[in-house]
Amino acid sequence: PPQDFSQKTRNEAYISYSGEKILIAPYSGGIYFRPLGGVSMKLSSFLKKRGIPAIFRRAIPLVFAGRQLAWVA
């Protein structure tokens, strides 16, 4: 990671990792998460607000660190 995070581009992000098992899984309904700087919400609502049609959500890979959703790819 960079020394100065203000220099990262819009396409870069960093997460804290402490050795949990990493799992990449397909999208599934009923997942709650807390977006950066936000409140807990359903992943489906988050994606819907960003204009992603339900038919395309199934193609979005999810990255889990342990049991927590770490990244929506």
XYZ file of C-alpha atoms in Angstrom:
73
model
C 0.000 0.000 0.000
C 1.097 3.572 -0.541
C 2.494 5.702 2.259
C 0.041 8.479 1.402
C -3.474 7.171 0.755
C -4.565 10.528 -0.671
C -2.572 9.648 -3.805
C -4.557 6.498 -4.673
C -6.752 6.433 -7.768
C -10.515 5.844 -7.852
C -9.843 2.244 -8.907
C -7.714 1.422 -5.872
C -8.817 0.440 -2.402
C -7.163 -1.216 0.559
C -8.653 -3.363 3.281
C -7.299 -4.571 6.569
C -6.381 -8.262 6.526
C -5.317 -10.312 9.516
C -5.058 -13.824 8.098
C -8.714 -14.855 7.780
C -9.712 -17.345 5.125
C -10.451 -15.574 1.825
C -13.471 -16.779 -0.156
C -14.743 -15.582 -3.509
C -18.408 -16.412 -3.933
C -21.222 -15.554 -6.313
C -23.824 -12.968 -5.370
C -26.687 -14.233 -3.231
C -29.613 -12.422 -1.689
C -30.019 -11.553 1.978
C -26.466 -10.321 2.599
C -26.098 -7.278 4.831
C -22.963 -5.172 4.938
C -21.798 -1.710 5.912
C -20.396 0.315 3.018
C -17.436 2.542 3.756
C -18.707 5.518 5.724
C -22.288 4.245 5.698
C -24.806 2.338 7.742
C -25.653 -1.366 7.535
C -27.811 -2.196 4.525
C -28.774 -5.056 2.242
C -26.334 -5.647 -0.567
C -29.239 -5.882 -3.025
C -30.410 -2.375 -2.017
C -26.893 -1.022 -2.393
C -26.558 -2.455 -5.902
C -30.055 -1.348 -6.884
C -29.290 2.240 -5.810
C -26.271 2.134 -8.107
C -28.417 1.118 -11.068
C -27.305 -2.499 -11.405
C -30.231 -4.580 -12.710
C -31.116 -7.741 -10.777
C -30.203 -9.946 -13.736
C -26.594 -8.674 -13.660
C -26.172 -8.927 -9.871
C -25.778 -12.708 -10.125
C -22.556 -12.156 -12.090
C -20.924 -9.982 -9.411
C -18.278 -11.841 -7.410
C -18.146 -11.194 -3.667
C -14.944 -11.411 -1.653
C -15.266 -12.520 1.955
C -12.581 -12.343 4.641
C -13.684 -14.899 7.162
C -17.455 -14.481 7.453
C -17.487 -10.774 6.564
C -18.082 -9.312 3.144
C -14.854 -7.493 2.339
C -15.313 -6.484 -1.273
C -17.951 -6.344 -3.998
C -16.080 -6.972 -7.229
